[in-house]
């Protein structure tokens, strides 16, 4: 079992290969309920250790601000505010809220950071492998609504309903991946891959490679599933789907991806992959499109993000 308080695990002895003056390093640390991994090329062990340490320090700081599992996090403390309260917040939280609220409007509520009451309900259902019940779902759903939070200039938020409960899980990992990437760049690391539980951002390609090799699922011209290797540089990729986590109950399959508009886990079984220049956008869009479903006009949503592209793979089994 991973220890969330374990020190930085250095894996360079397993990954490092000669690459001219550069060597390949890989580090990993558990955070935000998943494993975060950084792989990059650096000119010395000391630089690699310093850069990776700074990146993971940033990750830890962001978790303290954005985690809804931590009752003392900056995000969780917003639930203590009375209706009408205006509070100044940190730039990371403000940026997450700004981007999330914008996507909520564009997706007509398919993405909603106020989904906390439903998240809590369904997490318990998954732990107990027990359907929560439609009455409980409806009671939680009535407490959800992105209109309950207003993003104001000057790093301020206004709470328009008491007891609002936020869950940034649909964007926080991607946001952290971006922040860690920027930290590596600030230390002179030009070629890197940062992976936050499948939310990935890469910078310049590894030496002697066209790009970082990322495997994804696609459908060929005959409608068959196939694994495709993308060689990416200066891009981010995120995938959302219920292939590994879902609840089967009375013949129905409910994804861990909750539709804030219905209160239910989505049931279409599709896997969504989105490519963008930054990982926060890719992460949030993949979440929103997963909720909207393959038959919705999510192509129209992508028009608001011209730097991004996405595709859906049906019913992975």
PDB file of C-alpha atoms in Angstrom:
ATOM      1  CA  UNK A   1       0.000   0.000   0.000  1.00  0.00           C
ATOM      2  CA  UNK A   2       1.262   3.448  -0.878  1.00  0.00           C
ATOM      3  CA  UNK A   3       2.083   5.692   2.051  1.00  0.00           C
ATOM      4  CA  UNK A   4       0.793   9.189   1.337  1.00  0.00           C
ATOM      5  CA  UNK A   5       3.419  10.620   3.652  1.00  0.00           C
ATOM      6  CA  UNK A   6       6.346   8.674   2.234  1.00  0.00           C
ATOM      7  CA  UNK A   7       9.446  10.566   1.084  1.00  0.00           C
ATOM      8  CA  UNK A   8      10.217  11.123  -2.551  1.00  0.00           C
ATOM      9  CA  UNK A   9      10.998   7.799  -4.191  1.00  0.00           C
ATOM     10  CA  UNK A  10      13.940   8.080  -6.539  1.00  0.00           C
ATOM     11  CA  UNK A  11      13.811   5.664  -9.464  1.00  0.00           C
ATOM     12  CA  UNK A  12      16.614   7.018 -11.591  1.00  0.00           C
ATOM     13  CA  UNK A  13      18.602   3.798 -11.186  1.00  0.00           C
ATOM     14  CA  UNK A  14      15.779   1.981 -12.983  1.00  0.00           C
ATOM     15  CA  UNK A  15      15.121   4.526 -15.727  1.00  0.00           C
ATOM     16  CA  UNK A  16      18.311   6.424 -16.350  1.00  0.00           C
ATOM     17  CA  UNK A  17      20.002   5.861 -19.701  1.00  0.00           C
ATOM     18  CA  UNK A  18      22.818   7.620 -21.379  1.00  0.00           C
ATOM     19  CA  UNK A  19      21.661  10.393 -23.680  1.00  0.00           C
ATOM     20  CA  UNK A  20      24.695  12.476 -24.495  1.00  0.00           C
ATOM     21  CA  UNK A  21      25.151  14.955 -21.663  1.00  0.00           C
ATOM     22  CA  UNK A  22      21.644  14.194 -20.414  1.00  0.00           C
ATOM     23  CA  UNK A  23      20.361  11.281 -18.380  1.00  0.00           C
ATOM     24  CA  UNK A  24      16.820  10.075 -17.927  1.00  0.00           C
ATOM     25  CA  UNK A  25      15.321  10.228 -14.443  1.00  0.00           C
ATOM     26  CA  UNK A  26      11.984   9.118 -13.064  1.00  0.00           C
ATOM     27  CA  UNK A  27      10.447   9.980  -9.704  1.00  0.00           C
ATOM     28  CA  UNK A  28       7.093   9.107  -8.210  1.00  0.00           C
ATOM     29  CA  UNK A  29       4.996  10.091  -5.211  1.00  0.00           C
ATOM     30  CA  UNK A  30       1.386   9.312  -4.231  1.00  0.00           C
ATOM     31  CA  UNK A  31      -0.949  12.290  -3.953  1.00  0.00           C
ATOM     32  CA  UNK A  32      -4.571  13.248  -4.730  1.00  0.00           C
ATOM     33  CA  UNK A  33      -5.601   9.599  -4.505  1.00  0.00           C
ATOM     34  CA  UNK A  34      -3.290   8.464  -7.286  1.00  0.00           C
ATOM     35  CA  UNK A  35       0.390   8.162  -8.217  1.00  0.00           C
ATOM     36  CA  UNK A  36       2.120  11.207  -9.686  1.00  0.00           C
ATOM     37  CA  UNK A  37       5.155  10.463 -11.821  1.00  0.00           C
ATOM     38  CA  UNK A  38       7.718  12.729 -13.450  1.00  0.00           C
ATOM     39  CA  UNK A  39      10.170  11.565 -16.097  1.00  0.00           C
ATOM     40  CA  UNK A  40      12.723  13.966 -17.516  1.00  0.00           C
ATOM     41  CA  UNK A  41      16.233  14.436 -18.845  1.00  0.00           C
ATOM     42  CA  UNK A  42      18.793  16.357 -16.808  1.00  0.00           C
ATOM     43  CA  UNK A  43      22.536  16.939 -16.817  1.00  0.00           C
ATOM     44  CA  UNK A  44      23.235  15.867 -13.236  1.00  0.00           C
ATOM     45  CA  UNK A  45      21.832  13.930 -10.301  1.00  0.00           C
ATOM     46  CA  UNK A  46      21.809  17.046  -8.131  1.00  0.00           C
ATOM     47  CA  UNK A  47      19.746  19.003 -10.665  1.00  0.00           C
ATOM     48  CA  UNK A  48      17.357  16.079 -11.054  1.00  0.00           C
ATOM     49  CA  UNK A  49      16.830  15.769  -7.309  1.00  0.00           C
ATOM     50  CA  UNK A  50      16.338  19.506  -6.849  1.00  0.00           C
ATOM     51  CA  UNK A  51      13.905  19.863  -9.754  1.00  0.00           C
ATOM     52  CA  UNK A  52      11.848  16.810  -8.817  1.00  0.00           C
ATOM     53  CA  UNK A  53      11.745  17.853  -5.168  1.00  0.00           C
ATOM     54  CA  UNK A  54      10.463  21.302  -6.105  1.00  0.00           C
ATOM     55  CA  UNK A  55       7.823  19.806  -8.404  1.00  0.00           C
ATOM     56  CA  UNK A  56       6.502  17.497  -5.698  1.00  0.00           C
ATOM     57  CA  UNK A  57       6.564  20.292  -3.119  1.00  0.00           C
ATOM     58  CA  UNK A  58       4.271  22.222  -5.482  1.00  0.00           C
ATOM     59  CA  UNK A  59       1.999  19.192  -5.778  1.00  0.00           C
ATOM     60  CA  UNK A  60       1.745  18.889  -1.998  1.00  0.00           C
ATOM     61  CA  UNK A  61       0.949  22.589  -1.638  1.00  0.00           C
ATOM     62  CA  UNK A  62      -1.791  22.354  -4.268  1.00  0.00           C
ATOM     63  CA  UNK A  63      -3.326  19.334  -2.590  1.00  0.00           C
ATOM     64  CA  UNK A  64      -3.550  21.333   0.642  1.00  0.00           C
ATOM     65  CA  UNK A  65      -5.533  23.976  -1.239  1.00  0.00           C
ATOM     66  CA  UNK A  66      -7.670  21.889  -3.606  1.00  0.00           C
ATOM     67  CA  UNK A  67      -8.462  18.619  -1.819  1.00  0.00           C
ATOM     68  CA  UNK A  68     -12.070  18.009  -0.823  1.00  0.00           C
ATOM     69  CA  UNK A  69     -10.937  15.021   1.269  1.00  0.00           C
ATOM     70  CA  UNK A  70      -9.132  17.399   3.659  1.00  0.00           C
ATOM     71  CA  UNK A  71     -11.622  19.292   5.808  1.00  0.00           C
ATOM     72  CA  UNK A  72      -8.973  21.962   6.450  1.00  0.00           C
ATOM     73  CA  UNK A  73      -8.107  22.597   2.805  1.00  0.00           C
ATOM     74  CA  UNK A  74      -8.785  26.025   1.363  1.00  0.00           C
ATOM     75  CA  UNK A  75     -11.420  24.543  -0.941  1.00  0.00           C
ATOM     76  CA  UNK A  76     -13.217  22.692   1.869  1.00  0.00           C
ATOM     77  CA  UNK A  77     -13.327  25.761   4.108  1.00  0.00           C
ATOM     78  CA  UNK A  78     -15.520  27.532   1.564  1.00  0.00           C
ATOM     79  CA  UNK A  79     -18.380  25.316   2.740  1.00  0.00           C
ATOM     80  CA  UNK A  80     -18.270  27.144   6.103  1.00  0.00           C
ATOM     81  CA  UNK A  81     -19.203  30.494   4.556  1.00  0.00           C
ATOM     82  CA  UNK A  82     -22.659  32.022   4.810  1.00  0.00           C
ATOM     83  CA  UNK A  83     -24.695  32.984   1.787  1.00  0.00           C
ATOM     84  CA  UNK A  84     -23.472  36.240   0.271  1.00  0.00           C
ATOM     85  CA  UNK A  85     -19.993  36.010   1.791  1.00  0.00           C
ATOM     86  CA  UNK A  86     -17.077  37.274  -0.303  1.00  0.00           C
ATOM     87  CA  UNK A  87     -13.641  35.827   0.393  1.00  0.00           C
ATOM     88  CA  UNK A  88     -10.200  36.327  -1.110  1.00  0.00           C
ATOM     89  CA  UNK A  89      -8.523  33.056  -2.043  1.00  0.00           C
ATOM     90  CA  UNK A  90      -5.172  31.890  -3.340  1.00  0.00           C
ATOM     91  CA  UNK A  91      -4.393  32.244  -7.016  1.00  0.00           C
ATOM     92  CA  UNK A  92      -4.418  28.460  -7.644  1.00  0.00           C
ATOM     93  CA  UNK A  93      -7.893  28.052  -6.169  1.00  0.00           C
ATOM     94  CA  UNK A  94      -9.163  31.158  -7.964  1.00  0.00           C
ATOM     95  CA  UNK A  95      -7.811  29.915 -11.298  1.00  0.00           C
ATOM     96  CA  UNK A  96      -9.362  26.477 -10.815  1.00  0.00           C
ATOM     97  CA  UNK A  97     -12.697  28.069  -9.950  1.00  0.00           C
ATOM     98  CA  UNK A  98     -12.527  30.480 -12.873  1.00  0.00           C
ATOM     99  CA  UNK A  99     -11.782  27.748 -15.386  1.00  0.00           C
ATOM    100  CA  UNK A 100     -14.299  25.373 -13.850  1.00  0.00           C
ATOM    101  CA  UNK A 101     -17.115  27.914 -13.800  1.00  0.00           C
ATOM    102  CA  UNK A 102     -16.473  28.847 -17.413  1.00  0.00           C
ATOM    103  CA  UNK A 103     -16.707  25.206 -18.457  1.00  0.00           C
ATOM    104  CA  UNK A 104     -19.866  24.767 -16.377  1.00  0.00           C
ATOM    105  CA  UNK A 105     -21.576  27.456 -18.430  1.00  0.00           C
ATOM    106  CA  UNK A 106     -20.287  26.123 -21.755  1.00  0.00           C
ATOM    107  CA  UNK A 107     -21.261  22.524 -20.918  1.00  0.00           C
ATOM    108  CA  UNK A 108     -24.647  23.547 -19.505  1.00  0.00           C
ATOM    109  CA  UNK A 109     -23.859  22.057 -16.147  1.00  0.00           C
ATOM    110  CA  UNK A 110     -22.225  18.813 -17.246  1.00  0.00           C
ATOM    111  CA  UNK A 111     -19.126  20.027 -15.403  1.00  0.00           C
ATOM    112  CA  UNK A 112     -19.843  21.377 -11.929  1.00  0.00           C
ATOM    113  CA  UNK A 113     -17.394  22.035  -9.100  1.00  0.00           C
ATOM    114  CA  UNK A 114     -20.253  22.154  -6.561  1.00  0.00           C
ATOM    115  CA  UNK A 115     -20.837  18.424  -7.042  1.00  0.00           C
ATOM    116  CA  UNK A 116     -19.477  17.683  -3.562  1.00  0.00           C
ATOM    117  CA  UNK A 117     -22.764  16.391  -2.025  1.00  0.00           C
ATOM    118  CA  UNK A 118     -23.103  13.827  -4.822  1.00  0.00           C
ATOM    119  CA  UNK A 119     -19.411  12.908  -4.720  1.00  0.00           C
ATOM    120  CA  UNK A 120     -19.628  12.109  -1.016  1.00  0.00           C
ATOM    121  CA  UNK A 121     -22.770  10.044  -1.493  1.00  0.00           C
ATOM    122  CA  UNK A 122     -21.375   7.982  -4.366  1.00  0.00           C
ATOM    123  CA  UNK A 123     -17.978   7.449  -2.731  1.00  0.00           C
ATOM    124  CA  UNK A 124     -19.761   5.736   0.134  1.00  0.00           C
ATOM    125  CA  UNK A 125     -21.800   3.728  -2.365  1.00  0.00           C
ATOM    126  CA  UNK A 126     -18.638   2.520  -4.085  1.00  0.00           C
ATOM    127  CA  UNK A 127     -16.987   1.595  -0.792  1.00  0.00           C
ATOM    128  CA  UNK A 128     -20.044  -0.366   0.323  1.00  0.00           C
ATOM    129  CA  UNK A 129     -20.946  -1.605  -3.179  1.00  0.00           C
ATOM    130  CA  UNK A 130     -24.485  -0.492  -2.438  1.00  0.00           C
ATOM    131  CA  UNK A 131     -26.700   1.738  -4.573  1.00  0.00           C
ATOM    132  CA  UNK A 132     -27.376   4.893  -2.527  1.00  0.00           C
ATOM    133  CA  UNK A 133     -31.103   5.117  -3.248  1.00  0.00           C
ATOM    134  CA  UNK A 134     -32.981   7.583  -5.424  1.00  0.00           C
ATOM    135  CA  UNK A 135     -34.287   9.680  -2.530  1.00  0.00           C
ATOM    136  CA  UNK A 136     -30.779  10.291  -1.199  1.00  0.00           C
ATOM    137  CA  UNK A 137     -29.524  11.017  -4.702  1.00  0.00           C
ATOM    138  CA  UNK A 138     -32.239  13.612  -5.284  1.00  0.00           C
ATOM    139  CA  UNK A 139     -31.603  15.266  -1.913  1.00  0.00           C
ATOM    140  CA  UNK A 140     -27.899  15.574  -2.747  1.00  0.00           C
ATOM    141  CA  UNK A 141     -28.594  16.731  -6.296  1.00  0.00           C
ATOM    142  CA  UNK A 142     -30.732  19.600  -5.054  1.00  0.00           C
ATOM    143  CA  UNK A 143     -27.692  20.971  -3.208  1.00  0.00           C
ATOM    144  CA  UNK A 144     -25.604  21.044  -6.408  1.00  0.00           C
ATOM    145  CA  UNK A 145     -25.464  23.995  -8.786  1.00  0.00           C
ATOM    146  CA  UNK A 146     -22.534  25.936 -10.163  1.00  0.00           C
ATOM    147  CA  UNK A 147     -24.584  29.140  -9.864  1.00  0.00           C
ATOM    148  CA  UNK A 148     -23.909  28.939  -6.108  1.00  0.00           C
ATOM    149  CA  UNK A 149     -20.394  30.337  -6.597  1.00  0.00           C
ATOM    150  CA  UNK A 150     -19.414  33.527  -8.381  1.00  0.00           C
ATOM    151  CA  UNK A 151     -15.833  34.261  -9.427  1.00  0.00           C
ATOM    152  CA  UNK A 152     -14.931  37.913  -8.878  1.00  0.00           C
ATOM    153  CA  UNK A 153     -11.900  40.012  -9.866  1.00  0.00           C
ATOM    154  CA  UNK A 154      -9.051  40.364  -7.405  1.00  0.00           C
ATOM    155  CA  UNK A 155      -8.804  36.665  -6.502  1.00  0.00           C
ATOM    156  CA  UNK A 156     -12.214  36.789  -4.816  1.00  0.00           C
ATOM    157  CA  UNK A 157     -15.097  34.339  -4.691  1.00  0.00           C
ATOM    158  CA  UNK A 158     -18.654  34.975  -3.590  1.00  0.00           C
ATOM    159  CA  UNK A 159     -20.709  32.178  -2.081  1.00  0.00           C
ATOM    160  CA  UNK A 160     -24.370  32.614  -2.990  1.00  0.00           C
ATOM    161  CA  UNK A 161     -25.688  29.665  -0.978  1.00  0.00           C
ATOM    162  CA  UNK A 162     -24.657  28.511   2.483  1.00  0.00           C
ATOM    163  CA  UNK A 163     -23.083  25.086   2.859  1.00  0.00           C
ATOM    164  CA  UNK A 164     -21.843  24.769  -0.727  1.00  0.00           C
ATOM    165  CA  UNK A 165     -19.554  21.732  -1.038  1.00  0.00           C
ATOM    166  CA  UNK A 166     -16.933  21.760  -3.761  1.00  0.00           C
ATOM    167  CA  UNK A 167     -15.122  18.896  -5.452  1.00  0.00           C
ATOM    168  CA  UNK A 168     -12.318  19.848  -7.855  1.00  0.00           C
ATOM    169  CA  UNK A 169     -11.523  16.246  -8.769  1.00  0.00           C
ATOM    170  CA  UNK A 170     -12.429  16.826 -12.409  1.00  0.00           C
ATOM    171  CA  UNK A 171      -9.675  19.393 -12.896  1.00  0.00           C
ATOM    172  CA  UNK A 172      -7.278  19.372  -9.924  1.00  0.00           C
ATOM    173  CA  UNK A 173      -4.940  16.632 -11.140  1.00  0.00           C
ATOM    174  CA  UNK A 174      -4.552  18.290 -14.528  1.00  0.00           C
ATOM    175  CA  UNK A 175      -3.970  21.646 -12.858  1.00  0.00           C
ATOM    176  CA  UNK A 176      -1.279  20.082 -10.652  1.00  0.00           C
ATOM    177  CA  UNK A 177       0.381  18.445 -13.668  1.00  0.00           C
ATOM    178  CA  UNK A 178       0.620  21.869 -15.327  1.00  0.00           C
ATOM    179  CA  UNK A 179       2.077  23.466 -12.204  1.00  0.00           C
ATOM    180  CA  UNK A 180       4.667  20.707 -11.829  1.00  0.00           C
ATOM    181  CA  UNK A 181       5.632  21.032 -15.490  1.00  0.00           C
ATOM    182  CA  UNK A 182       6.203  24.758 -15.066  1.00  0.00           C
ATOM    183  CA  UNK A 183       8.386  24.106 -12.017  1.00  0.00           C
ATOM    184  CA  UNK A 184      10.543  21.693 -14.026  1.00  0.00           C
ATOM    185  CA  UNK A 185      10.864  24.257 -16.808  1.00  0.00           C
ATOM    186  CA  UNK A 186      11.916  26.892 -14.285  1.00  0.00           C
ATOM    187  CA  UNK A 187      14.778  24.579 -13.264  1.00  0.00           C
ATOM    188  CA  UNK A 188      15.951  24.264 -16.860  1.00  0.00           C
ATOM    189  CA  UNK A 189      14.334  20.871 -17.521  1.00  0.00           C
ATOM    190  CA  UNK A 190      13.310  21.120 -21.164  1.00  0.00           C
ATOM    191  CA  UNK A 191      12.280  17.532 -21.869  1.00  0.00           C
ATOM    192  CA  UNK A 192       9.765  16.112 -19.396  1.00  0.00           C
ATOM    193  CA  UNK A 193       6.638  14.037 -18.904  1.00  0.00           C
ATOM    194  CA  UNK A 194       4.422  14.604 -15.871  1.00  0.00           C
ATOM    195  CA  UNK A 195       1.714  12.016 -15.230  1.00  0.00           C
ATOM    196  CA  UNK A 196      -0.987  12.476 -12.609  1.00  0.00           C
ATOM    197  CA  UNK A 197      -2.949   9.232 -12.697  1.00  0.00           C
ATOM    198  CA  UNK A 198      -3.293   9.285 -16.475  1.00  0.00           C
ATOM    199  CA  UNK A 199      -3.514  13.051 -16.886  1.00  0.00           C
ATOM    200  CA  UNK A 200      -0.297  13.731 -18.772  1.00  0.00           C
ATOM    201  CA  UNK A 201       1.623  16.723 -20.052  1.00  0.00           C
ATOM    202  CA  UNK A 202       4.854  16.564 -22.042  1.00  0.00           C
ATOM    203  CA  UNK A 203       7.331  19.194 -23.154  1.00  0.00           C
ATOM    204  CA  UNK A 204      10.198  18.750 -25.641  1.00  0.00           C
ATOM    205  CA  UNK A 205      10.748  15.207 -26.963  1.00  0.00           C
ATOM    206  CA  UNK A 206      13.327  12.889 -25.420  1.00  0.00           C
ATOM    207  CA  UNK A 207      16.707  12.806 -27.168  1.00  0.00           C
ATOM    208  CA  UNK A 208      16.616  10.963 -30.491  1.00  0.00           C
ATOM    209  CA  UNK A 209      12.804  10.523 -30.368  1.00  0.00           C
ATOM    210  CA  UNK A 210      10.001  12.201 -32.321  1.00  0.00           C
ATOM    211  CA  UNK A 211       8.004  12.706 -29.134  1.00  0.00           C
ATOM    212  CA  UNK A 212       6.919  11.088 -25.900  1.00  0.00           C
ATOM    213  CA  UNK A 213       5.185   7.767 -26.630  1.00  0.00           C
ATOM    214  CA  UNK A 214       1.649   7.702 -25.181  1.00  0.00           C
ATOM    215  CA  UNK A 215      -0.707   4.788 -25.813  1.00  0.00           C
ATOM    216  CA  UNK A 216      -4.415   5.471 -26.300  1.00  0.00           C
ATOM    217  CA  UNK A 217      -7.474   3.534 -27.441  1.00  0.00           C
ATOM    218  CA  UNK A 218      -9.039   4.432 -30.768  1.00  0.00           C
ATOM    219  CA  UNK A 219     -11.448   2.861 -33.248  1.00  0.00           C
ATOM    220  CA  UNK A 220     -10.216   1.960 -36.734  1.00  0.00           C
ATOM    221  CA  UNK A 221     -12.108   2.296 -40.026  1.00  0.00           C
ATOM    222  CA  UNK A 222     -13.706  -1.123 -39.442  1.00  0.00           C
ATOM    223  CA  UNK A 223     -15.026  -0.142 -36.049  1.00  0.00           C
ATOM    224  CA  UNK A 224     -12.506  -2.266 -34.156  1.00  0.00           C
ATOM    225  CA  UNK A 225     -10.764  -1.132 -30.987  1.00  0.00           C
ATOM    226  CA  UNK A 226      -7.049  -0.734 -31.266  1.00  0.00           C
ATOM    227  CA  UNK A 227      -4.226   0.600 -29.167  1.00  0.00           C
ATOM    228  CA  UNK A 228      -2.475   3.486 -30.886  1.00  0.00           C
ATOM    229  CA  UNK A 229       0.815   5.080 -29.881  1.00  0.00           C
ATOM    230  CA  UNK A 230       0.902   8.869 -30.137  1.00  0.00           C
ATOM    231  CA  UNK A 231       4.244  10.666 -30.162  1.00  0.00           C
ATOM    232  CA  UNK A 232       3.562  13.954 -28.425  1.00  0.00           C
ATOM    233  CA  UNK A 233       5.554  17.084 -27.668  1.00  0.00           C
ATOM    234  CA  UNK A 234       4.341  20.241 -25.921  1.00  0.00           C
ATOM    235  CA  UNK A 235       0.886  18.735 -25.451  1.00  0.00           C
ATOM    236  CA  UNK A 236      -1.338  17.434 -22.693  1.00  0.00           C
ATOM    237  CA  UNK A 237      -3.660  14.439 -22.795  1.00  0.00           C
ATOM    238  CA  UNK A 238      -6.379  13.248 -20.431  1.00  0.00           C
ATOM    239  CA  UNK A 239      -8.688  10.247 -20.560  1.00  0.00           C
ATOM    240  CA  UNK A 240     -11.949   9.789 -18.686  1.00  0.00           C
ATOM    241  CA  UNK A 241     -14.065   6.659 -18.505  1.00  0.00           C
ATOM    242  CA  UNK A 242     -15.522   3.933 -16.284  1.00  0.00           C
ATOM    243  CA  UNK A 243     -13.497   1.011 -17.590  1.00  0.00           C
ATOM    244  CA  UNK A 244     -11.940   0.299 -14.182  1.00  0.00           C
ATOM    245  CA  UNK A 245     -14.320   1.861 -11.647  1.00  0.00           C
ATOM    246  CA  UNK A 246     -18.057   1.424 -11.649  1.00  0.00           C
ATOM    247  CA  UNK A 247     -20.920   0.049  -9.559  1.00  0.00           C
ATOM    248  CA  UNK A 248     -23.081  -2.790 -10.876  1.00  0.00           C
ATOM    249  CA  UNK A 249     -26.527  -2.800  -9.260  1.00  0.00           C
ATOM    250  CA  UNK A 250     -29.675  -4.660 -10.315  1.00  0.00           C
ATOM    251  CA  UNK A 251     -28.437  -5.104 -13.854  1.00  0.00           C
ATOM    252  CA  UNK A 252     -27.331  -1.481 -14.259  1.00  0.00           C
ATOM    253  CA  UNK A 253     -23.761  -0.202 -14.414  1.00  0.00           C
ATOM    254  CA  UNK A 254     -23.071   3.202 -12.833  1.00  0.00           C
ATOM    255  CA  UNK A 255     -19.775   4.952 -13.492  1.00  0.00           C
ATOM    256  CA  UNK A 256     -17.795   6.796 -10.809  1.00  0.00           C
ATOM    257  CA  UNK A 257     -18.236   9.783 -13.160  1.00  0.00           C
ATOM    258  CA  UNK A 258     -21.329  11.509 -11.799  1.00  0.00           C
ATOM    259  CA  UNK A 259     -23.690  13.610 -13.886  1.00  0.00           C
ATOM    260  CA  UNK A 260     -24.441  16.633 -11.659  1.00  0.00           C
ATOM    261  CA  UNK A 261     -27.676  17.225 -13.555  1.00  0.00           C
ATOM    262  CA  UNK A 262     -29.183  13.804 -12.773  1.00  0.00           C
ATOM    263  CA  UNK A 263     -27.174  12.755  -9.720  1.00  0.00           C
ATOM    264  CA  UNK A 264     -26.417   9.376 -11.294  1.00  0.00           C
ATOM    265  CA  UNK A 265     -23.209   7.785 -12.490  1.00  0.00           C
ATOM    266  CA  UNK A 266     -23.073   7.899 -16.279  1.00  0.00           C
ATOM    267  CA  UNK A 267     -24.005   4.642 -17.988  1.00  0.00           C
ATOM    268  CA  UNK A 268     -22.890   4.955 -21.601  1.00  0.00           C
ATOM    269  CA  UNK A 269     -19.605   3.131 -20.918  1.00  0.00           C
ATOM    270  CA  UNK A 270     -17.588   5.275 -23.302  1.00  0.00           C
ATOM    271  CA  UNK A 271     -13.990   6.372 -22.849  1.00  0.00           C
ATOM    272  CA  UNK A 272     -13.142   9.976 -23.718  1.00  0.00           C
ATOM    273  CA  UNK A 273      -9.674  11.234 -24.604  1.00  0.00           C
ATOM    274  CA  UNK A 274      -8.834  14.915 -25.028  1.00  0.00           C
ATOM    275  CA  UNK A 275      -5.651  16.586 -26.266  1.00  0.00           C
ATOM    276  CA  UNK A 276      -4.864  20.221 -25.388  1.00  0.00           C
ATOM    277  CA  UNK A 277      -1.835  22.393 -24.771  1.00  0.00           C
ATOM    278  CA  UNK A 278      -2.435  22.383 -21.001  1.00  0.00           C
ATOM    279  CA  UNK A 279      -3.511  19.521 -18.777  1.00  0.00           C
ATOM    280  CA  UNK A 280      -6.087  21.360 -16.652  1.00  0.00           C
ATOM    281  CA  UNK A 281      -8.194  22.042 -19.748  1.00  0.00           C
ATOM    282  CA  UNK A 282      -7.728  18.500 -21.079  1.00  0.00           C
ATOM    283  CA  UNK A 283      -8.689  17.020 -17.694  1.00  0.00           C
ATOM    284  CA  UNK A 284     -11.784  19.185 -17.276  1.00  0.00           C
ATOM    285  CA  UNK A 285     -12.961  18.723 -20.867  1.00  0.00           C
ATOM    286  CA  UNK A 286     -12.568  14.946 -20.664  1.00  0.00           C
ATOM    287  CA  UNK A 287     -14.698  14.993 -17.509  1.00  0.00           C
ATOM    288  CA  UNK A 288     -17.362  17.216 -19.085  1.00  0.00           C
ATOM    289  CA  UNK A 289     -17.565  15.223 -22.318  1.00  0.00           C
ATOM    290  CA  UNK A 290     -17.817  11.971 -20.337  1.00  0.00           C
ATOM    291  CA  UNK A 291     -20.884  13.365 -18.592  1.00  0.00           C
ATOM    292  CA  UNK A 292     -22.398  14.760 -21.796  1.00  0.00           C
ATOM    293  CA  UNK A 293     -22.052  11.382 -23.515  1.00  0.00           C
ATOM    294  CA  UNK A 294     -21.062  10.340 -27.025  1.00  0.00           C
ATOM    295  CA  UNK A 295     -24.350  11.457 -28.574  1.00  0.00           C
ATOM    296  CA  UNK A 296     -24.272  15.026 -27.253  1.00  0.00           C
ATOM    297  CA  UNK A 297     -22.957  17.999 -29.210  1.00  0.00           C
ATOM    298  CA  UNK A 298     -19.615  18.022 -27.445  1.00  0.00           C
ATOM    299  CA  UNK A 299     -18.031  18.944 -30.764  1.00  0.00           C
ATOM    300  CA  UNK A 300     -19.696  22.292 -30.277  1.00  0.00           C
ATOM    301  CA  UNK A 301     -18.147  22.527 -26.818  1.00  0.00           C
ATOM    302  CA  UNK A 302     -14.700  21.926 -28.292  1.00  0.00           C
ATOM    303  CA  UNK A 303     -15.194  24.912 -30.596  1.00  0.00           C
ATOM    304  CA  UNK A 304     -14.736  27.082 -27.506  1.00  0.00           C
ATOM    305  CA  UNK A 305     -11.334  25.429 -27.052  1.00  0.00           C
ATOM    306  CA  UNK A 306      -9.744  25.585 -30.536  1.00  0.00           C
ATOM    307  CA  UNK A 307      -6.440  24.275 -29.205  1.00  0.00           C
ATOM    308  CA  UNK A 308      -8.090  21.010 -28.139  1.00  0.00           C
ATOM    309  CA  UNK A 309      -9.306  17.879 -29.881  1.00  0.00           C
ATOM    310  CA  UNK A 310     -11.105  14.837 -28.533  1.00  0.00           C
ATOM    311  CA  UNK A 311     -12.486  11.445 -29.409  1.00  0.00           C
ATOM    312  CA  UNK A 312     -14.689   8.772 -27.857  1.00  0.00           C
ATOM    313  CA  UNK A 313     -14.178   5.015 -27.699  1.00  0.00           C
ATOM    314  CA  UNK A 314     -17.374   3.079 -27.044  1.00  0.00           C
ATOM    315  CA  UNK A 315     -17.900   0.322 -24.511  1.00  0.00           C
ATOM    316  CA  UNK A 316     -14.422  -0.829 -23.562  1.00  0.00           C
ATOM    317  CA  UNK A 317     -14.689  -4.287 -21.986  1.00  0.00           C
TER     318      UNK A 317
END
